[in-house]
XYZ file of C-alpha atoms in Angstrom:
588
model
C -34.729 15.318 10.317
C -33.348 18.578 10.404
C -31.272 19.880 13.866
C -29.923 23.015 15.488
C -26.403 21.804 16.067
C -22.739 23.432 16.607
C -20.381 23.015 14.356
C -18.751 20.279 16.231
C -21.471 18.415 16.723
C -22.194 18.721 13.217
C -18.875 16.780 12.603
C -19.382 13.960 14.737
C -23.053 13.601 13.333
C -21.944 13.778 10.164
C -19.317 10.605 10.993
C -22.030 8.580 12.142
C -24.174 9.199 9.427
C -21.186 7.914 7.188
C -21.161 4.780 9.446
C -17.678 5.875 10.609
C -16.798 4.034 13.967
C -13.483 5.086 14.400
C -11.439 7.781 14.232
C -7.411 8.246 15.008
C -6.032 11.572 16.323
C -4.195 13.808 18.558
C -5.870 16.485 20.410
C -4.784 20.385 20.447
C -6.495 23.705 21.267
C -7.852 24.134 17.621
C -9.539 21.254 17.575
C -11.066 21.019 21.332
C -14.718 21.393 20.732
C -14.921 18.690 18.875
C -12.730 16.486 21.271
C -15.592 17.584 23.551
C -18.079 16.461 21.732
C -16.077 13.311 21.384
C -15.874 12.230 25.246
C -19.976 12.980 25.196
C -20.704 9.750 22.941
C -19.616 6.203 22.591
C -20.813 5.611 18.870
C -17.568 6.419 17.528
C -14.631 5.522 19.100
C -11.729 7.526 19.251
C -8.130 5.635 19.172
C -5.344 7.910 20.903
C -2.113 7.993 18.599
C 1.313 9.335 20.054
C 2.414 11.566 17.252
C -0.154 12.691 13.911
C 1.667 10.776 11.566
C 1.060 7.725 13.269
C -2.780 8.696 12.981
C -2.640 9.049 9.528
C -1.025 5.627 8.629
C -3.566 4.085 11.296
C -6.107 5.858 9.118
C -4.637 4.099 6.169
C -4.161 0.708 7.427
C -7.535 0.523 8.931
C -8.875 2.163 5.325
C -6.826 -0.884 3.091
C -7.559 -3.760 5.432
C -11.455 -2.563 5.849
C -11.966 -0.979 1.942
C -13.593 2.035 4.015
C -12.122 5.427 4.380
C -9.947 6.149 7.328
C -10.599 9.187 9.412
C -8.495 11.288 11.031
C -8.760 14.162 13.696
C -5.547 16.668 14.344
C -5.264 20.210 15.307
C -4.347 23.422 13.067
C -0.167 24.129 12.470
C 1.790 21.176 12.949
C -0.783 18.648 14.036
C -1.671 19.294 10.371
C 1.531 19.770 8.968
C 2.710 16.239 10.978
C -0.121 14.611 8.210
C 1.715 15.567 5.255
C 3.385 12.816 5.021
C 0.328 10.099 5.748
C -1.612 12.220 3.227
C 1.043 11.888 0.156
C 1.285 8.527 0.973
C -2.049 7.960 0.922
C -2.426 9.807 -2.472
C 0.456 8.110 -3.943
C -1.174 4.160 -3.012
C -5.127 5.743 -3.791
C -6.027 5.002 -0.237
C -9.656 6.665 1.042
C -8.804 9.196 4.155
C -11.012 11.587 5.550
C -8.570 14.284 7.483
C -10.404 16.678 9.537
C -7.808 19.326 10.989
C -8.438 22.285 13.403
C -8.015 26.072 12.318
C -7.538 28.831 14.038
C -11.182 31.630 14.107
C -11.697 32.997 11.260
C -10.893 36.121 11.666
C -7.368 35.409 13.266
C -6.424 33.609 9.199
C -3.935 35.150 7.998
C -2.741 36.972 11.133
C 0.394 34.089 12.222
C -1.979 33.621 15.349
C -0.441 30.830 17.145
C -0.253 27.416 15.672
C -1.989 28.550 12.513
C -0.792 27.155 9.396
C -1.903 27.843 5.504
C -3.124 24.344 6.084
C -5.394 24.054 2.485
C -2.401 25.609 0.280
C 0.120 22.992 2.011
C -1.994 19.813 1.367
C -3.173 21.121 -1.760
C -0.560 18.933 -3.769
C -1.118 16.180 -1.695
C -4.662 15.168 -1.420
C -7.616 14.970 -4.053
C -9.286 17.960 -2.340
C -9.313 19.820 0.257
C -11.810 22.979 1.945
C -11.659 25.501 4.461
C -14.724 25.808 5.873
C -16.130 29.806 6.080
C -19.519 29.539 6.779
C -21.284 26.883 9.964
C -24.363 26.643 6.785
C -21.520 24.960 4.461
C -20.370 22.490 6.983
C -22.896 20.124 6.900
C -22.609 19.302 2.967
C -18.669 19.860 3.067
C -18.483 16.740 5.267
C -20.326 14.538 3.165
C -18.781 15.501 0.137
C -15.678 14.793 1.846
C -16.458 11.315 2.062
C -17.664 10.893 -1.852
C -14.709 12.666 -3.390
C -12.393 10.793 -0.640
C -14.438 6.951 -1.961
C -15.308 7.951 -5.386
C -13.095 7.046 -8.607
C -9.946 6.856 -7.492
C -9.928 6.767 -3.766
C -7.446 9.119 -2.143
C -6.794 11.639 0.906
C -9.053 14.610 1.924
C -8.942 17.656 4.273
C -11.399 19.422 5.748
C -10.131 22.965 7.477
C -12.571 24.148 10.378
C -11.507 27.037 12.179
C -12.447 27.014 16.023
C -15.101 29.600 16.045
C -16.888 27.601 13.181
C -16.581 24.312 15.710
C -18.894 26.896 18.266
C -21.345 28.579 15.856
C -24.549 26.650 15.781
C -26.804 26.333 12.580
C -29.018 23.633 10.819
C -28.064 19.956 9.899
C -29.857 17.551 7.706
C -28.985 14.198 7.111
C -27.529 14.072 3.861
C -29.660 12.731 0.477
C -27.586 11.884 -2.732
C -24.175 13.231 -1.581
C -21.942 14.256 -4.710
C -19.345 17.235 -5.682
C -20.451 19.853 -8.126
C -17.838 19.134 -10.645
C -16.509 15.729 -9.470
C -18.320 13.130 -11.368
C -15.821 9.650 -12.160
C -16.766 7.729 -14.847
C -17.789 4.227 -13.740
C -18.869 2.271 -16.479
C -16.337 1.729 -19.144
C -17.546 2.473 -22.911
C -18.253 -0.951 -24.487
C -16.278 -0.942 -28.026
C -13.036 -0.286 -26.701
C -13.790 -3.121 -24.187
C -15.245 -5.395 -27.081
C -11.273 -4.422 -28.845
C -9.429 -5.474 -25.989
C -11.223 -8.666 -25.577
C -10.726 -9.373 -29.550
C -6.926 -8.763 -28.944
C -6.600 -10.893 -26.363
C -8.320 -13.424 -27.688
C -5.679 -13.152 -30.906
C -2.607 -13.119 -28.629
C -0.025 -15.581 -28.447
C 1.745 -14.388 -25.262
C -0.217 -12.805 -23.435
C -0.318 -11.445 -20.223
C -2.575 -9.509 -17.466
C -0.531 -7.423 -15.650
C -2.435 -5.726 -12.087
C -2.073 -3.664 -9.402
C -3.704 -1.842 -6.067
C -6.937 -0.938 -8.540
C -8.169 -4.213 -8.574
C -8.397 -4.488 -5.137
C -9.562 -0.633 -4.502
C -12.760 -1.688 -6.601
C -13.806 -4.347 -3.961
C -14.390 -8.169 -3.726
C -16.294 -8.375 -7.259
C -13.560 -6.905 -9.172
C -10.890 -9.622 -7.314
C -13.316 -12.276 -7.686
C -13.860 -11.349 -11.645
C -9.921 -10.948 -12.426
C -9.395 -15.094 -11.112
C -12.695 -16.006 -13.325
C -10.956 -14.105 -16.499
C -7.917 -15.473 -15.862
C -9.028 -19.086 -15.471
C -10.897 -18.655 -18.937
C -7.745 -17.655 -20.632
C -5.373 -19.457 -19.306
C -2.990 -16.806 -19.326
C -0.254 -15.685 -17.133
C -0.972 -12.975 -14.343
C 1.435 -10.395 -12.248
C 1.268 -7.836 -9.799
C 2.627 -4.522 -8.478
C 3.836 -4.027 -4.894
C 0.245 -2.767 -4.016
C -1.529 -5.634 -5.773
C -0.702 -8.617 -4.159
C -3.372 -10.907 -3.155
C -5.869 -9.613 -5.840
C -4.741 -13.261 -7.367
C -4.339 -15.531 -4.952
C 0.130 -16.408 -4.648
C -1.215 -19.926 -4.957
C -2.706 -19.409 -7.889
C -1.597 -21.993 -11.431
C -1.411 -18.591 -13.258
C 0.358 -17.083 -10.469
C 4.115 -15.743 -11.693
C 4.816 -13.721 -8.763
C 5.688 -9.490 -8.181
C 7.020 -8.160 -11.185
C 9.085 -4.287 -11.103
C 12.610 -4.116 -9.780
C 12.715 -6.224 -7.035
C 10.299 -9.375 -8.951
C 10.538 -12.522 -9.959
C 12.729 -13.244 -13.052
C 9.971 -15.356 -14.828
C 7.480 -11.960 -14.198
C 9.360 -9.239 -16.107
C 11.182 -11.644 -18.542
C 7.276 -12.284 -19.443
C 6.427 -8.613 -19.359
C 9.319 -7.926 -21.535
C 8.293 -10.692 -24.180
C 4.639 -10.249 -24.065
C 2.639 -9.416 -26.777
C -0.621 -8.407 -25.471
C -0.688 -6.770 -22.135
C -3.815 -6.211 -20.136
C -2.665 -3.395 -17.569
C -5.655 -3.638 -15.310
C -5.720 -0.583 -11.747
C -1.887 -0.073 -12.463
C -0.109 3.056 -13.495
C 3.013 2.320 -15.021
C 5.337 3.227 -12.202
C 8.455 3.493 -12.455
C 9.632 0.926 -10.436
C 7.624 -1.106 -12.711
C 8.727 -0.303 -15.825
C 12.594 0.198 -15.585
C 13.417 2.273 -18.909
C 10.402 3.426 -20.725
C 11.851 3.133 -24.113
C 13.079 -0.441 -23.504
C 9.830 -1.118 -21.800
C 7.610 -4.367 -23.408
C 8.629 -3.266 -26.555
C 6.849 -5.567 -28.776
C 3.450 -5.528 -27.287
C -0.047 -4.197 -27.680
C -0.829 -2.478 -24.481
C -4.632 -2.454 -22.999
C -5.019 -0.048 -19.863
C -8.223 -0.591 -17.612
C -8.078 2.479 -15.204
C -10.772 4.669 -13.424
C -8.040 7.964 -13.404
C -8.276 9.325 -16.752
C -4.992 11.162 -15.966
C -3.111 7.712 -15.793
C -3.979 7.418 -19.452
C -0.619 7.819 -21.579
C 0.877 9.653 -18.484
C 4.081 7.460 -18.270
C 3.578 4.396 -21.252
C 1.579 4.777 -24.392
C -1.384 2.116 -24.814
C -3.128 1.113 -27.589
C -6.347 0.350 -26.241
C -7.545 2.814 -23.201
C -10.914 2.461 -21.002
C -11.420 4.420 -18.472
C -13.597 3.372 -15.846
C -14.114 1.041 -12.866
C -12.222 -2.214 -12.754
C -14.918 -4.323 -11.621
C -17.410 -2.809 -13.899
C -15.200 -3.141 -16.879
C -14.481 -6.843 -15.531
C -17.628 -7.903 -15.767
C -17.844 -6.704 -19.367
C -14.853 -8.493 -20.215
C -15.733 -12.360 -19.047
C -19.362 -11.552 -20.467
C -17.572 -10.725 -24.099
C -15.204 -13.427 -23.306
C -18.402 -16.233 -22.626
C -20.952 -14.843 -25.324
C -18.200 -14.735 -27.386
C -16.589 -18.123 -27.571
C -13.087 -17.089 -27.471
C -10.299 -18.933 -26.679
C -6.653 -18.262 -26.487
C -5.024 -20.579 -28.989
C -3.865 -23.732 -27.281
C -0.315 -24.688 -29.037
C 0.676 -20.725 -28.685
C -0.483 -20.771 -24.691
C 1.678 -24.142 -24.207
C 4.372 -22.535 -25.814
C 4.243 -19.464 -24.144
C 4.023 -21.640 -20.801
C 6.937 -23.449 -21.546
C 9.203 -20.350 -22.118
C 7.640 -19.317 -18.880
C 8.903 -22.601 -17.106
C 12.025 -22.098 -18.283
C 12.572 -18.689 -16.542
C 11.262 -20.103 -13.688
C 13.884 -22.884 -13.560
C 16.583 -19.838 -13.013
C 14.838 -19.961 -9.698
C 15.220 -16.176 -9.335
C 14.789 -15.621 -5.695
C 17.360 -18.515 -4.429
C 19.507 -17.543 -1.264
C 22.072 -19.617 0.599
C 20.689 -21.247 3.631
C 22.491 -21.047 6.765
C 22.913 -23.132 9.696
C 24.233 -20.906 11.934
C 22.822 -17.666 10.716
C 19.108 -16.380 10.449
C 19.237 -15.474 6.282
C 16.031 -12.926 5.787
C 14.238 -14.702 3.393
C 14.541 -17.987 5.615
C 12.713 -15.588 8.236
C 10.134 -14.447 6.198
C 8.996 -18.140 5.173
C 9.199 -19.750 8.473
C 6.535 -16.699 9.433
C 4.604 -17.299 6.349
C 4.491 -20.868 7.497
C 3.459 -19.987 11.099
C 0.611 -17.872 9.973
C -0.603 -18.975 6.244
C -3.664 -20.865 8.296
C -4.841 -17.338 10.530
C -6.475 -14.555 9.217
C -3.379 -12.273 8.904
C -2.643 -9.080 8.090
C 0.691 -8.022 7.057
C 2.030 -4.666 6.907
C 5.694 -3.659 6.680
C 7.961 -0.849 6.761
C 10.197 0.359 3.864
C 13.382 -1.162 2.394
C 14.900 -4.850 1.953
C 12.940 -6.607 4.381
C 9.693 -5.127 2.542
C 10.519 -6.366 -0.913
C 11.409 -9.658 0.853
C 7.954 -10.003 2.393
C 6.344 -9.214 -1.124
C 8.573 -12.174 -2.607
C 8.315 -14.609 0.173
C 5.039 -14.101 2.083
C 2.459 -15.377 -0.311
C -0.623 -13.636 -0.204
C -4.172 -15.116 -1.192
C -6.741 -12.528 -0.178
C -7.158 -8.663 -0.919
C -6.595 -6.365 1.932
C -4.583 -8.154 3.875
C -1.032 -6.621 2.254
C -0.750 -2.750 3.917
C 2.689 -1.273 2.852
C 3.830 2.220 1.311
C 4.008 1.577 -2.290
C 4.742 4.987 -3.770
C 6.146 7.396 -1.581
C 7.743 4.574 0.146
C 7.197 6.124 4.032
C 9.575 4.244 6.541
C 7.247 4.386 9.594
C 4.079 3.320 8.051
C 4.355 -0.264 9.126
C 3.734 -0.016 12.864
C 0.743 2.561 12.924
C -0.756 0.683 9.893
C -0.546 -2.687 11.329
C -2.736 -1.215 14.446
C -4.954 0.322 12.247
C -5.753 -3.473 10.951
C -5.747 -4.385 14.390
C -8.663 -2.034 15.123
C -10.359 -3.383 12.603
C -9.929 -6.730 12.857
C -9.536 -7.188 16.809
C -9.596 -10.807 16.870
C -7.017 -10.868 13.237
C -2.866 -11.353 13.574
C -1.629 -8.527 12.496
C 1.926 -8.420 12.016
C 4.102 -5.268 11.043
C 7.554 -7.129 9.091
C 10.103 -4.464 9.913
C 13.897 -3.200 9.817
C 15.494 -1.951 12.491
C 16.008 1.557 10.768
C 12.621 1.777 9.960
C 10.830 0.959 13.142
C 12.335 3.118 14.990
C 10.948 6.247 12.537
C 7.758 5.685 14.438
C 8.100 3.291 17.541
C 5.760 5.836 19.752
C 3.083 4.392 18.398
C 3.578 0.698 20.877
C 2.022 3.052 23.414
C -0.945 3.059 21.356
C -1.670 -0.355 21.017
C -0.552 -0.998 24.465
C -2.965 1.490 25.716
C -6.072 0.465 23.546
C -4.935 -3.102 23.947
C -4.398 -4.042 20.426
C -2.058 -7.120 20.053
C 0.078 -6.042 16.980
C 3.304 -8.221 16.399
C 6.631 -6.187 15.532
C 8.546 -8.559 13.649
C 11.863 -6.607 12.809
C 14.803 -7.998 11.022
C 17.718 -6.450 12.602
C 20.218 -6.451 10.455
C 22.028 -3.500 11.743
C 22.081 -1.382 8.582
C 19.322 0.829 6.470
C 19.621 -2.650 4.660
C 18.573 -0.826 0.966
C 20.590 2.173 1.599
C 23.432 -0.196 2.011
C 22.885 -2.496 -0.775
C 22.717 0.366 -3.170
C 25.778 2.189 -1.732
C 27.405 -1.311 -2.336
C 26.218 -1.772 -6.126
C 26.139 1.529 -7.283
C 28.202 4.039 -5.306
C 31.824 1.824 -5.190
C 30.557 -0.008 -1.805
C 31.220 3.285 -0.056
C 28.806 2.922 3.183
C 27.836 6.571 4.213
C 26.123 6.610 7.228
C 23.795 3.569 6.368
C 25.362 1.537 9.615
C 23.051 1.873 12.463
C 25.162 2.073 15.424
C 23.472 2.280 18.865
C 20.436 0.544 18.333
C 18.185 0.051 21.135
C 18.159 -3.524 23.218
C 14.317 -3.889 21.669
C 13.498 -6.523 24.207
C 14.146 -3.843 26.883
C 12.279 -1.336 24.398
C 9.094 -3.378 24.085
C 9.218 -4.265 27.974
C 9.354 -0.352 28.512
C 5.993 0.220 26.819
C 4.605 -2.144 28.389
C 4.487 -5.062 26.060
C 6.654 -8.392 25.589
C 9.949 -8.679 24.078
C 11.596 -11.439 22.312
C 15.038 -11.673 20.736
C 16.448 -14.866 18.399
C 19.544 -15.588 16.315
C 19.600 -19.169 15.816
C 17.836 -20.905 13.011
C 17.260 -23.260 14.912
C 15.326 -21.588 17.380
C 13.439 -19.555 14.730
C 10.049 -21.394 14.784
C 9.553 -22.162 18.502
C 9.988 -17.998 19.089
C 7.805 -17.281 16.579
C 4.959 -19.220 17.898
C 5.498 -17.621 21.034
C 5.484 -14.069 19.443
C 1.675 -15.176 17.972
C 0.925 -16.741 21.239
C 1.236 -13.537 23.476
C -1.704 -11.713 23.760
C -0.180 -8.012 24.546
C 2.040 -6.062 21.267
C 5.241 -7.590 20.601
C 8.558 -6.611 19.410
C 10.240 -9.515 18.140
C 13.996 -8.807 17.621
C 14.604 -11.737 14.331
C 19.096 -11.045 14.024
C 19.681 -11.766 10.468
C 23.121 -11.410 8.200
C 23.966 -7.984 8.355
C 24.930 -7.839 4.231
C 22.405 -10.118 2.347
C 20.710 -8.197 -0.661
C 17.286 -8.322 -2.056
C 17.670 -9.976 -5.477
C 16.398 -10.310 -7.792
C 17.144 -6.503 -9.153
C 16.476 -4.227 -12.467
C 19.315 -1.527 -11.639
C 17.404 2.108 -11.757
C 17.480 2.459 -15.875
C 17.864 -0.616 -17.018
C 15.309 -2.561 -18.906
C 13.001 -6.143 -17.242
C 15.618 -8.261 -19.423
C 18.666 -6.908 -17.713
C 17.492 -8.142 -14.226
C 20.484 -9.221 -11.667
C 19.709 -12.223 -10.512
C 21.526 -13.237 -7.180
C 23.908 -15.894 -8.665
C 25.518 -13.188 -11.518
C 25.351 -10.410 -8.553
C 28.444 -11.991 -6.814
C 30.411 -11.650 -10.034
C 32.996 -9.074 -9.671
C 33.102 -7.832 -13.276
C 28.726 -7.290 -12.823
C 29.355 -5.011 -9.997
C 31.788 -3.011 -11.249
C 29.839 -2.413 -14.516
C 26.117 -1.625 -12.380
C 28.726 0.922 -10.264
C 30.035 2.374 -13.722
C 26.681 2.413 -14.949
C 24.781 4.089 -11.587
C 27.369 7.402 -11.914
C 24.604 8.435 -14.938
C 21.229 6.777 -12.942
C 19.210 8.476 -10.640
C-alpha cells in the first residue's frame, strides 16, 4: 500500500520490509532524522557501537554467522570514512553489507560544509555499488536495490549516500515488487556442457582433488550439504581456504585440512601433485597459490565461480562455469548418479596412500610444555572445551589466527568469522558480537593477540552495554607475533618495533568496562580457567600467556611454490633460515 512518508521513515520502512532486525551504528548530525525515527519503533533494533569501524565488522559478523546482509547506520565525513576499512574487508571476503551513511543537504555538496566528505567517490573502489541519493522519489527503489546488488551473485558491501534534507522531504513509498538493478543481472545457473566436461574429467582422474573456499558457504546450506554428498561419491580428497572452513566438516574421512601458506603439509603437497582440480567459490589467492608459475603444474583445473571476473584473473583453468555453487552442485552429483561414474579404485588407493604418507610428516607438530602455555596447546584445550556448544569463532589477524584455522576444527558453515583478504586486525572483537546478536543464547568466542585486540577494544563497552556475553580469548604473547616471525625468517631476525611493550593488565582492562577478567600461565591450570571463562555470563577478557617466540608452521615463504613448504622440524635448521632470509631480500 502506497504511503506519504519522509525520507527517513522511508529508510527504516524499507529495513523492515527487508526483514532487517538489526542494525549497528554511531549517531552524528547528518544522520539524525533517521536516529529519530529509530527511538520511535521497536521492530528493528539498533545496537550502539563505540567507534564506526566496529559497526561495520559487527555488520559483518552478524552477516557470516546469519547468511543475511549486515546493516549499518553512520553519519557523513568520517563516520563514513571510519567504514572504509569494514567495507574493503567486506569486499575482499564477499560478505553482504548494507551501509547507509548520512550526507550533508544537497545543496551544501560540494561546498566543504562541515563533516562532508566525497563519500560515493571514496567507497567507490571498495564496495560493489554505491548511490547518492538526489531525489526523496528515488529513495524508495534505491534501498531495495541496495539489498539485491548487496545479496545477489557475489555478495559484497553497499552504500547508500542520503543527504539530510533528503532524510526531511516527504514523498510516496510502496512496498517493493520484484526488486532488481537495471544492469545487474548474475548468472545463476551454470551452462550444462561445461558442467557435463568437468564431471567427465573427474571421473577420468587419478589424483584428484576438490579444492573450496568462502563460495561454498556464501551459497547457503544446499550448496554445503551438496559438496559432502559429491565428495562421498568420489571418494576424493577435499581442502579449504582460510574463509572456507567448515563447508566440509574438519571431521570429515576426506578431510586434509587448510591448504595456502600457513596449511597442512599433506594439503598443498596434494594440490601440488594433483591432476584434476575442482576449484569450487575460491579465487586463487595468493596466499593460496604461492608462485603462479610453479603453481599445480601438472593438473587440469575446473573453476566453479558465480564472479565472472575471477575467471583466469590470477590461474588459467581449463574448464570455467560461471554460476552459483549450489546450483552448479546439484548438476554435478545428478551427472555424477545418472551417469555411473566412478573414480577408479586402485588409482584412488594409491593416491590415498601418497596422501598418508604426507600426513605421517605430521606437519603441524609443536613441542609440548610443562611449564609453559605453547599456542597451539591453547587453541586445542578450547576446541576441546567447546566442540559440544554451538560456537562461533572469530579471531583477529596474525599467528594466533592461522593457529585457530589449524587447530580449531570446524564442522558447520558460518560459524568461522575472520578477515581473510584484507586481513583487518580489529575485526575479531566487533565480529564476534555481531554473532552474539545473532545468536544470543550461542558461545561466541573472539581468539585474539594482544596486538590485535587492542586495535579495537572500545567495542567491550558494546557488549557490556547490550549485554552480549562475548569471550576475548587473547594469546598474549607480547609481540605482533607474525610481524615478528617474519622479521625473524626473512629480515636477519632484526625485530623493529614488533615488541609490544606496555601492554595493558587486561584483567584490570576487562574489570574497567565492566566485565570479568581472567589471567593464566600454567598448563596446568589451562582447562579449569577456561571453563570458567564459558561459565561467566557477562564479556570476558581472558588473558591465555603463551611463549613469547613460537612460530606458525607449517609455512610456504612469500614466492615459493606448495612443495617448498617449511615444516617446523627443518625451520630450526640454521642453514634453512639463512637461505629463506637470502631468499626474502627479492620477495615481497
Amino acid at each position: 500500500m502506497k504511503r506519504e512518508m519522509t525520507g527517513a521513515e522511508m529508510v527504516l520502512q524499507a529495513l523492515k520490509d527487508q526483514g532487517v532486525k538489526h542494525v549497528f551504528g554511531y549517531p552524528g548530525g547528518a544522520v539524525l532524522p533517521i536516529y529519530d525515527e529509530i527511538i520511535q519503533q521497536d521492530e528493528v533494533e539498533h545496537v550502539l557501537v563505540r567507534h564506526e569501524q566496529g559497526a561495520g565488522h559487527a555488520a559483518e559478523g552478524y552477516a557470516r554467522s546469519t547468511g543475511k546482509p549486515g546493516v549499518v547506520l553512520v553519519t557523513s565525513g568520517p563516520g563514513a570514512t571510519n567504514m572504509v576499512t569494514a567495507l574493503t574487508d567486506a569486499l575482499l571476503d564477499s560478505i553482504p553489507l548494507v551501509c547507509i551513511t548520512g550526507q550533508v543537504p544537497t545543496h551544501l555538496i560540494g561546498s566543504d560544509a562541515f563533516q562532508e566528505c566525497d563519500t560515493v567517490g571514496i567507497t567507490r573502489p571498495c564496495t560493489k555499488h554505491n548511490w547518492l541519493v538526489k531525489r526523496i522519489e528515488d529513495l524508495p527503489r534505491i534501498l531495495h536495490e541496495a539489498f539485491y546488488v548487496a545479496t545477489s551473485g557475489r555478495p559484497g558491501p553497499v552504500v547508500v549516500d542520503v543527504p539530510k534534507d533528503i532524510q526531511f522531504a516527504t514523498g510516496i513509498y510502496e512496498p517493493p515488487t520484484n526488486i532488481a538493478h537495471k544492469s545487474y543481472r548474475p548468472k545463476v545457473k551454470g551452462d550444462i556442457e561445461p558442467i557435463r566436461h568437468a564431471v567427465e574429467l573427474l571421473s577420468r582422474a587419478r589424483k584428484p582433488i576438490f579444492y573450496t573456499g568462502g563460495g561454498v558457504i556464501n551459497s547457503g546450506p544446499a550448496a554445503t550439504q551438496l559438496l559432502r554428498e559429491l565428495v562421498q561419491l568420489t571418494g576424493a580428497p577435499i581442502t579449504s581456504t582460510l574463509m572456507g572452513l567448515g563447508a566440509y566438516p574438519a571431521s570429515g574421512d576426506n578431510w586434509l585440512g587448510m591448504l595456502g601458506m600457513h596449511g597442512t603439509y599433506e594439503a598443498n603437497m596434494a594440490m601440488h601433485d594433483c591432476d584434476v582440480m575442482i576449484c569450487i567459490g575460491a579465487r586463487f589467492d595468493d596466499r593460496i597459490t604461492g608462485r603462479i608459475d610453479a603453481f599445480s603444474p601438472n593438473s587440469f583445473k575446473v573453476h566453479i565461480d558465480i564472479d565472472p571476473s575471477s575467471i583466469n584473473k590470477t590461474v588459467k583453468v581449463d574448464i570455467p562455469i560461471i554460476g552459483d555453487v549450489a546450483h552448479v552442485l546439484e548438476d554435478m552429483v545428478r551427472l555424477w548418479r545418472t551417469g555411473g561414474h566412478k573414480l577408479d579404485a586402485p588409482a584412488l588407493k594409491s593416491w590415498w596412500e601418497k596422501i598418508d604418507r604426507w600426513r605421517g610428516r605430521n606437519s603441524l607438530a609443536y613441542r609440548p610444555s610443562e611449564d609453559i602455555i605453547m599456542p597451539q596447546y591453547a587453541i586445542q584445550r578450547l576446541y576441546e572445551a567447546t566442540k559440544d556448544r554451538k560456537t562461533f569463532v572469530s579471531t583477529e589477524v596474525g599467528q594466533h589466527q592461522m593457529w585457530a584455522a589449524q587447530f580449531f576444527g570446524f564442522d558447520a558453515p558460518n560459524r568461522w568469522l575472520t578477515s581473510g583478504g584484507l586481513g583487518t586486525m580489529g575485526y575479531g572483537l566487533p565480529a564476534a558480537i555481531g554473532a552474539q546478536v545473532a545468536h544470543p543464547d550461542a558461545l561466541c568466542i573472539d581468539i585474539a593477540g594482544d596486538a590485535s585486540i587492542l586495535m579495537n577494544i572500545q567495542e567491550m563497552s558494546t557488549a557490556v552495554q547490550f549485554g552480549l556475553p562475548v569471550k576475548v580469548f587473547i594469546l598474549n604473547n607480547q609481540y605482533m607475533g607474525m610481524v615478528r616471525q617474519w622479521q625473524q625468517l626473512l629480515h636477519g631476525n632484526r625485530l623493529s618495533h614488533s615488541y609490544m611493550d606496555s601492554l595493558p593488565d587486561f584483567v584490570k582492562l576487562a574489570e574497567a568496562f565492566g566485565g570479568h577478567g581472567i589471567v593464566c600461565d600454567k598448563p596446568a591450570d589451562l582447562d579449569d580457567a577456561i571453563q570458567e571463562m564459558i561459565d561467566t555470563p557477562k564479556p570476558v577478557i581472558f588473558d591465555c600467556r603463551v611463549a613469547n617466540l613460537a612460530n606458525c608452521f607449517p609455512m610456504i615463504p612469500s614466492g615459493k611454490a606448495h612443495n617448498e613448504m617449511l615444516l617446523p622440524d627443518e625451520a630450526n635448521d640454521e642453514a634453512v633460515a639463512n637461505a629463506i632470509d637470502a631468499a626474502g631480500k627479492a620477495l615481497v
